[in-house]
Structure formats: structure tokens, C-alpha cells
Short mmCIF file of C-alpha atoms and ligand atoms in Angstrom, two decimals:
data_model
loop_
_atom_site.label_atom_id
_atom_site.label_comp_id
_atom_site.label_asym_id
_atom_site.label_seq_id
_atom_site.Cartn_x
_atom_site.Cartn_y
_atom_site.Cartn_z
CA MET A 1 -277.77 53.52 -42.97
CA LEU A 2 -273.88 53.96 -42.14
CA ILE A 3 -273.81 55.45 -38.53
CA LYS A 4 -270.09 55.05 -37.78
CA ASN A 5 -266.99 54.50 -40.08
CA ARG A 6 -263.61 53.48 -39.25
CA ASN A 7 -260.58 55.56 -39.06
CA GLU A 8 -257.09 54.08 -38.73
CA SER A 9 -256.52 53.74 -34.95
CA MET A 10 -253.89 56.66 -33.42
CA GLU A 11 -251.64 53.72 -32.44
CA LEU A 12 -251.46 52.42 -35.87
CA VAL A 13 -250.72 56.22 -37.21
CA MET A 14 -248.11 56.64 -34.75
CA LEU A 15 -246.56 53.33 -35.43
CA LYS A 16 -246.45 53.77 -39.06
CA LEU A 17 -244.45 57.15 -38.34
CA LEU A 18 -242.00 55.54 -36.02
CA HIS A 19 -241.35 52.63 -38.54
CA ALA A 20 -240.57 54.92 -40.92
CA ARG A 21 -237.80 57.32 -39.02
CA MET A 22 -236.41 54.52 -36.51
CA LYS A 23 -235.30 51.02 -35.93
CA LEU A 24 -238.30 49.10 -34.18
CA THR A 25 -237.68 45.95 -32.62
CA GLY A 26 -239.00 42.26 -34.09
CA SER A 27 -241.86 42.10 -32.01
CA GLU A 28 -242.69 45.97 -32.52
CA GLN A 29 -242.47 45.31 -36.24
CA GLN A 30 -244.70 42.01 -35.60
CA HIS A 31 -247.18 44.33 -34.00
CA HIS A 32 -247.62 47.14 -36.36
CA LEU A 33 -247.65 44.85 -39.14
CA ASN A 34 -250.70 43.12 -37.22
CA LEU A 35 -252.37 46.27 -36.73
CA LYS A 36 -251.81 46.49 -40.43
CA LYS A 37 -253.40 43.76 -41.65
CA GLY A 38 -256.36 43.75 -39.33
CA LEU A 39 -257.57 47.14 -40.70
CA GLU A 40 -257.06 45.94 -44.40
CA GLY A 41 -259.25 42.97 -43.39
CA GLU A 42 -261.73 45.26 -41.50
CA MET A 43 -261.69 47.70 -44.04
CA LYS A 44 -262.29 44.92 -46.98
CA PHE A 45 -265.66 43.87 -44.65
CA ASP A 46 -266.89 47.16 -44.44
CA SER A 47 -266.93 47.28 -48.22
CA LEU A 48 -268.66 43.96 -48.51
CA ILE A 49 -271.44 44.86 -45.55
CA SER A 50 -271.64 48.49 -47.31
CA ASN A 51 -274.39 46.79 -49.79
CA LEU A 52 -276.56 46.68 -46.36
CA ASN A 53 -276.65 50.36 -45.44
CA SER A 54 -279.86 51.07 -46.88
CA LYS A 55 -281.89 48.48 -44.79
CA PHE A 56 -279.85 48.46 -41.47
CA LEU A 57 -277.98 50.76 -39.26
CA ILE A 58 -274.18 49.91 -39.27
CA LEU A 59 -271.62 51.18 -36.68
CA ASN A 60 -268.15 50.02 -37.79
CA ASP A 61 -265.26 49.77 -34.98
CA LEU A 62 -266.70 50.49 -31.89
CA LEU A 63 -264.68 50.53 -28.27
CA ILE A 64 -266.93 50.40 -25.49
CA GLU A 65 -266.18 50.49 -21.80
CA SER A 66 -268.67 49.34 -19.33
CA ASN A 67 -268.38 47.97 -15.86
CA LYS A 68 -264.66 48.80 -16.23
CA THR A 69 -264.23 46.47 -18.97
CA THR A 70 -263.08 47.67 -22.60
CA PHE A 71 -264.49 45.84 -25.61
CA GLN A 72 -264.03 46.16 -29.18
CA ILE A 73 -266.50 45.54 -31.89
CA ASP A 74 -265.22 45.13 -35.78
CA SER A 75 -268.63 45.85 -36.97
CA LEU A 76 -272.08 46.08 -35.61
CA LEU A 77 -275.41 45.63 -37.57
CA ILE A 78 -278.60 46.69 -36.21
CA THR A 79 -281.39 44.83 -37.95
CA GLN A 80 -285.33 44.66 -36.99
CA ASP A 81 -284.67 41.50 -34.70
CA ALA A 82 -281.21 41.06 -33.83
CA ILE A 83 -277.69 42.97 -33.02
CA ILE A 84 -275.09 41.34 -34.91
CA PRO A 85 -271.45 42.11 -34.01
CA PHE A 86 -268.76 40.67 -36.14
CA GLU A 87 -265.51 39.86 -35.31
CA VAL A 88 -263.33 40.07 -38.21
CA LYS A 89 -260.03 38.33 -38.94
CA ASN A 90 -257.58 38.72 -41.98
CA TYR A 91 -255.85 35.29 -41.37
CA GLU A 92 -253.68 33.99 -43.90
CA GLY A 93 -252.50 30.51 -44.61
CA ASN A 94 -253.14 27.31 -43.45
CA TYR A 95 -254.48 26.67 -40.00
CA TYR A 96 -256.01 23.47 -38.38
CA TYR A 97 -258.62 23.29 -35.42
CA GLN A 98 -258.09 20.60 -33.24
CA ASP A 99 -259.72 20.13 -29.50
CA LYS A 100 -261.78 23.29 -29.94
CA ASN A 101 -258.66 25.54 -30.69
CA PHE A 102 -256.79 26.99 -33.56
CA TYR A 103 -253.57 26.03 -34.62
CA ILE A 104 -251.10 27.44 -37.22
CA CYS A 105 -250.16 24.61 -39.67
CA SER A 106 -246.33 25.99 -40.08
CA THR A 107 -245.23 25.82 -36.55
CA GLY A 108 -247.99 24.18 -34.81
CA LYS A 109 -248.70 27.34 -32.45
CA GLU A 110 -251.56 27.83 -30.96
CA ILE A 111 -253.15 31.25 -31.47
CA THR A 112 -256.15 33.15 -29.47
CA ASN A 113 -259.13 31.37 -30.01
CA PRO A 114 -261.04 33.72 -32.06
CA LEU A 115 -264.38 32.31 -30.87
CA HIS A 116 -263.70 33.10 -27.26
CA GLN A 117 -263.34 36.77 -28.76
CA LEU A 118 -266.56 36.56 -30.04
CA ASN A 119 -268.28 35.06 -27.22
CA ARG A 120 -266.54 37.69 -25.06
CA ILE A 121 -267.91 40.30 -27.04
CA GLU A 122 -271.41 38.86 -27.10
CA THR A 123 -271.59 38.32 -23.30
CA LEU A 124 -270.41 42.05 -22.66
CA LEU A 125 -272.53 43.53 -25.24
CA ARG A 126 -275.89 41.73 -23.70
CA GLN A 127 -274.72 43.01 -20.39
CA PHE A 128 -274.10 46.61 -21.70
CA LEU A 129 -277.67 46.67 -23.46
CA GLN A 130 -279.37 45.09 -20.36
CA LYS A 131 -277.90 47.91 -18.15
CA HIS A 132 -279.50 50.30 -20.08
CA GLY A 133 -283.28 48.45 -20.76
CA PHE A 134 -282.43 47.33 -24.34
CA ASN A 135 -284.04 43.60 -25.02
CA PHE A 136 -282.44 42.80 -28.41
CA SER A 137 -281.19 39.08 -29.40
CA ILE A 138 -277.79 39.15 -30.00
CA LYS A 139 -276.09 37.02 -32.75
CA GLY A 140 -272.48 37.64 -33.45
CA TYR A 141 -270.34 36.21 -36.19
CA LEU A 142 -266.88 35.05 -36.58
CA ALA A 143 -265.98 36.46 -40.05
CA PHE A 144 -262.79 35.33 -42.02
CA VAL A 145 -262.22 37.75 -44.97
CA ASN A 146 -258.76 36.80 -46.42
CA PRO A 147 -259.27 34.50 -49.38
CA GLU A 148 -255.97 32.91 -48.89
CA PHE A 149 -257.19 31.77 -45.33
CA PHE A 150 -257.86 27.96 -44.98
CA LEU A 151 -258.75 25.67 -41.91
CA TYR A 152 -258.34 22.25 -42.02
CA ASN A 153 -260.58 20.14 -39.79
CA ALA A 154 -263.08 23.41 -39.56
CA PRO A 155 -266.35 22.67 -37.63
CA GLN A 156 -269.46 23.12 -38.64
CA ASP A 157 -270.36 25.83 -36.73
CA GLU A 158 -273.02 28.49 -37.99
CA LYS A 159 -270.86 31.51 -36.19
CA MET A 160 -268.06 31.14 -38.48
CA ILE A 161 -268.40 32.62 -42.02
CA PHE A 162 -265.66 31.52 -44.10
CA PRO A 163 -264.30 33.34 -47.39
CA PRO A 164 -266.28 31.75 -49.97
CA GLN A 165 -269.48 32.01 -47.82
CA LEU A 166 -269.06 35.57 -47.07
CA ASN A 167 -271.30 36.61 -50.20
CA TYR A 168 -274.04 34.20 -50.07
CA PHE A 169 -274.18 35.15 -46.40
CA ILE A 170 -274.27 38.86 -46.65
CA LYS A 171 -276.80 37.84 -49.69
CA ASN A 172 -279.02 36.26 -46.94
CA LEU A 173 -278.92 39.00 -44.45
CA ASN A 174 -280.04 41.31 -47.37
CA MET A 175 -283.44 39.47 -47.48
CA LYS A 176 -284.28 39.72 -44.00
CA PRO A 177 -287.21 42.30 -43.16
CA SER A 178 -285.80 45.76 -42.25
CA ASN A 179 -288.63 48.00 -40.44
CA LEU A 180 -286.20 49.77 -38.02
CA ASN A 181 -288.20 52.11 -35.68
CA SER A 182 -286.95 54.42 -33.03
CA LEU A 183 -286.11 52.30 -30.57
CA HIS A 184 -283.12 50.88 -33.08
CA ARG A 185 -281.92 54.26 -33.64
CA LYS A 186 -281.84 55.03 -29.70
CA LEU A 187 -279.42 51.89 -29.49
CA ALA A 188 -277.44 53.11 -32.10
CA ASP A 189 -277.38 56.64 -30.47
CA LEU A 190 -276.09 54.97 -27.09
CA LEU A 191 -273.62 52.81 -28.48
CA ILE A 192 -271.90 55.87 -30.08
CA GLN A 193 -272.25 57.66 -26.91
CA ALA A 194 -270.30 54.87 -25.24
CA HIS A 195 -267.77 54.69 -27.77
CA ILE A 196 -264.25 55.58 -26.35
CA SER A 197 -262.07 56.59 -29.24
CA GLU A 198 -258.82 55.66 -27.86
CA SER A 199 -257.73 51.92 -26.33
CA PRO A 200 -256.11 52.42 -22.99
CA TYR A 201 -253.82 49.38 -23.89
CA THR A 202 -252.58 51.21 -26.63
CA ARG A 203 -248.31 50.81 -25.67
CA LEU A 204 -245.87 52.44 -27.86
CA PRO A 205 -242.19 51.86 -28.45
CA THR A 206 -240.24 54.48 -26.29
CA TYR A 207 -238.48 56.81 -28.63
CA HIS A 208 -236.49 60.27 -28.49
CA TYR A 209 -236.13 62.90 -30.70
CA ASP A 210 -232.23 62.15 -31.19
CA GLN A 211 -232.79 58.50 -32.58
CA MET A 212 -235.16 59.76 -34.86
CA ARG A 213 -234.43 59.85 -38.98
CA LYS A 214 -234.69 63.30 -40.32
CA GLY A 215 -236.29 64.53 -42.93
CA ILE A 216 -239.69 64.78 -45.05
CA THR A 217 -241.52 61.39 -45.96
CA CYS A 218 -243.13 60.67 -48.89
CA ALA A 219 -247.11 60.85 -47.99
CA ALA A 220 -247.95 57.71 -50.47
CA CYS A 221 -245.04 55.25 -49.40
CA GLN A 222 -243.26 56.77 -46.36
CA SER A 223 -239.86 56.73 -48.20
CA PHE A 224 -237.23 59.83 -47.51
CA LEU A 225 -236.21 59.71 -51.14
CA LEU A 226 -237.57 63.03 -51.85
CA SER A 227 -236.23 65.62 -54.69
CA VAL A 228 -237.35 68.89 -52.91
CA GLY A 229 -237.65 71.71 -55.69
CA GLU A 230 -239.07 75.28 -55.09
CA ARG A 231 -242.97 73.99 -55.01
CA ILE A 232 -242.74 70.07 -55.18
CA ALA A 233 -241.50 67.47 -53.73
CA LEU A 234 -241.32 64.27 -55.96
CA CYS A 235 -240.60 60.73 -54.35
CA ASP A 236 -237.48 59.11 -56.08
CA GLN A 237 -239.31 55.54 -54.95
CA CYS A 238 -242.58 55.80 -55.97
CA GLY A 239 -243.29 58.88 -58.20
CA HIS A 240 -245.58 60.47 -55.82
CA LYS A 241 -245.87 64.39 -56.19
CA GLU A 242 -247.01 66.74 -53.48
CA ASN A 243 -246.98 70.60 -52.74
CA ILE A 244 -244.12 71.58 -50.86
CA GLN A 245 -246.24 73.51 -48.33
CA GLU A 246 -248.44 70.63 -47.82
CA ALA A 247 -245.79 68.25 -47.38
CA ILE A 248 -244.30 70.73 -44.52
CA ILE A 249 -247.37 71.12 -42.99
CA ARG A 250 -247.68 67.29 -42.81
CA SER A 251 -244.14 66.83 -41.40
CA VAL A 252 -245.30 69.60 -38.50
CA GLU A 253 -248.30 67.33 -37.56
CA GLU A 254 -246.12 64.30 -37.56
CA PHE A 255 -243.80 66.09 -35.43
CA LYS A 256 -246.58 67.33 -33.29
CA LEU A 257 -248.15 63.97 -32.54
CA LEU A 258 -244.61 62.25 -32.14
CA PHE A 259 -243.70 65.27 -29.67
CA PRO A 260 -246.49 66.96 -28.25
CA ASP A 261 -244.19 68.71 -25.87
CA LYS A 262 -241.98 70.06 -28.12
CA LYS A 263 -242.14 73.90 -29.22
CA VAL A 264 -242.96 74.37 -32.77
CA THR A 265 -240.37 76.82 -33.84
CA THR A 266 -238.61 77.60 -37.27
CA ASN A 267 -235.75 76.16 -36.41
CA GLU A 268 -237.07 72.77 -34.98
CA VAL A 269 -238.98 72.21 -38.23
CA TYR A 270 -235.92 73.37 -40.14
CA ASP A 271 -234.01 70.32 -38.56
CA TRP A 272 -236.93 68.03 -38.60
CA CYS A 273 -237.52 68.65 -42.44
CA GLN A 274 -233.82 68.79 -43.43
CA LEU A 275 -234.26 68.92 -47.08
CA VAL A 276 -236.05 72.29 -46.95
CA GLN A 277 -233.22 74.71 -47.88
CA SER A 278 -234.70 77.87 -46.91
CA LYS A 279 -235.80 78.79 -43.30
CA LYS A 280 -237.27 81.83 -44.82
CA MET A 281 -239.66 79.27 -46.40
CA ILE A 282 -240.42 77.45 -43.16
CA GLY A 283 -241.14 80.72 -41.31
CA ARG A 284 -243.45 81.68 -43.94
CA ILE A 285 -245.69 78.50 -44.00
CA LEU A 286 -245.82 78.24 -40.35
CA ARG A 287 -246.97 82.03 -39.80
CA GLN A 288 -249.46 81.30 -42.44
CA ASN A 289 -250.84 77.88 -41.28
CA TYR A 290 -250.39 78.13 -37.05
CA GLN A 291 -250.98 80.72 -34.50
CA ALA A 292 -247.80 82.64 -33.73
CA THR A 293 -246.86 82.96 -30.03
CA GLY A 294 -244.16 84.85 -28.05
CA TYR A 295 -241.69 87.05 -30.16
CA GLY A 296 -238.90 87.13 -32.21
CA GLN A 297 -236.01 84.62 -31.63
CA TRP A 298 -238.40 82.90 -29.14
CA THR A 299 -241.68 82.64 -31.36
CA TYR A 300 -243.19 79.15 -31.53
CA TYR A 301 -246.46 78.42 -33.31
CA LYS A 302 -249.50 76.54 -32.16
ZN1 LIG B 401 -242.90 57.59 -52.29
#
């Protein structure tokens, strides 16, 4: 049973908005790309293990705080006899393994050892479970999900699952017994309760209203090339069509997310959306979809 699903992190949502509307530095762009790729890999893994959801309890994307330490588990399976945390990697291209470390072939650069990450998760999870009186054995895996990943000199380590091994691994899991009882369910509840929704490590670039590109972006491709008609906004880039009211509400939500301290007024939204010709229409959409506060020219919306 799928107990907890995965959402796009707020950090990724915000970076996507910022990326569309301002120039990010090289390292910010790289960070954005890494988060995006990480999520793609995790979603791929989700669909692989979704076959198991009739047998085991599945919890995706947990962020647990315990003893002032935070640790993230990409996916976690609760099976009859073991708790299985997965660290999912969407690495792409050629890497090599040497002296128990991972390197990128093209640059020779060492990367953070994903096995160490997995060990850390196992240790912290074990402590967390013991603290709450659970005594399950923990057996974590490192799952490489990208078929275009290759590791030279890979060790024969049963903790690592390489792309060609994934299906076989899942097939084997599927043959395990699955008599789950109330203790397993209790453990799932505990993990859900302990889950904190936002990482304390989120770092966003600094940004100001004035440096943002204004306008409505395409919901599908984030391009600004929209032809806005009476009722429909049409993306010249990808052809995506959106009802104009929905597009404006989406833009207002982006505005609120990026500038939580600014008041949502007709004038602000008019400036933010740019392309929309009629202030009257914006006023009407705000009145219909938000709660008005204040009076006359001082009206703002929540
Ligand atoms: Zn588009």
C-alpha cells in the first residue's frame, strides 16, 4: 500500500519560477538541474516499486528529524521482516570506482560517496527506530536508475543495484512473504508523524521584484511567448492552451509564493501579468477567487 507519495519540493518549485524569470548563476542553474534530475530519477524508481504496493507499505520521500539531525529517505519499504530504505541515484554517463570512492570519468572529479550516504541513513534510521521501541532489521540499497549510467571497476556489493539489475531485484522482492500486522502499520504512522515537510537546508538565490521578468509563463514549458486572447492563452513555443482565468490565477499564486510579503492588488497583478490588457478583468478574477480586504483603491486580496 502506498502510504506516502512524493511531491515536488518547495525548493524545486521556487527555483523553477526563478529560473523562468531571472538569470541564475552557473552554480544555481546546476543546483536546479540536479534537483530536477534527482526528482526524475526518484519518480522512475517510484513507478518501478509501485508493483509492490499490494504486498508492502511504501513511503516515498521522507525527511526525518531525530536528535537534531535530519536525514532524507528517497523511498522506504516496510516488509514483513525488514525495513528497506533506498537511496536513489539518477547519475548519467561514465564513472569509475577506485579505493572505495566514486569518480566521474571525464573530469576525474570525486563525488560524494553514495554508499556513505546510504550508511548514514541506515544508522540514523536504526537509532530512530530503537528510540521508539522498534526492533526491525534494516537493509538499505543504493539504486542507480538511469540506463545511461556506467560504473567501471564496480565492486560486487549487494547494496548496489545497477540499472540492468533493477527488474530482477524487484521480482525477488515480490516473492518475499508479506504478512504485515499492526506493528508494521504503527511504524508507518510513526514515520509519517516524524516527517517534516521542508528541508532546513533550502537555499534560494536572493531576488527582487524589479529584476524579475514580468508576464504570464506557459504552464507546460515556462516560456513567455503567449498569445493572450479573450479567453485563451496560447503558447507560441509549445502550443499549450490554457484558460486565461486559470493562467492568471496561476500567476497570482506564483507571485504570492515568490513575494509573500507583498499585497495582492489589482495593480500589482496587472504589472505582474503584463500581457493582460484589461485591469477590469484582473479585478473581476481577483474578486471571484480571493477574499477581498480593505476598500476602494486600498483593496487587496488573500
Ligand atoms: Zn509552452
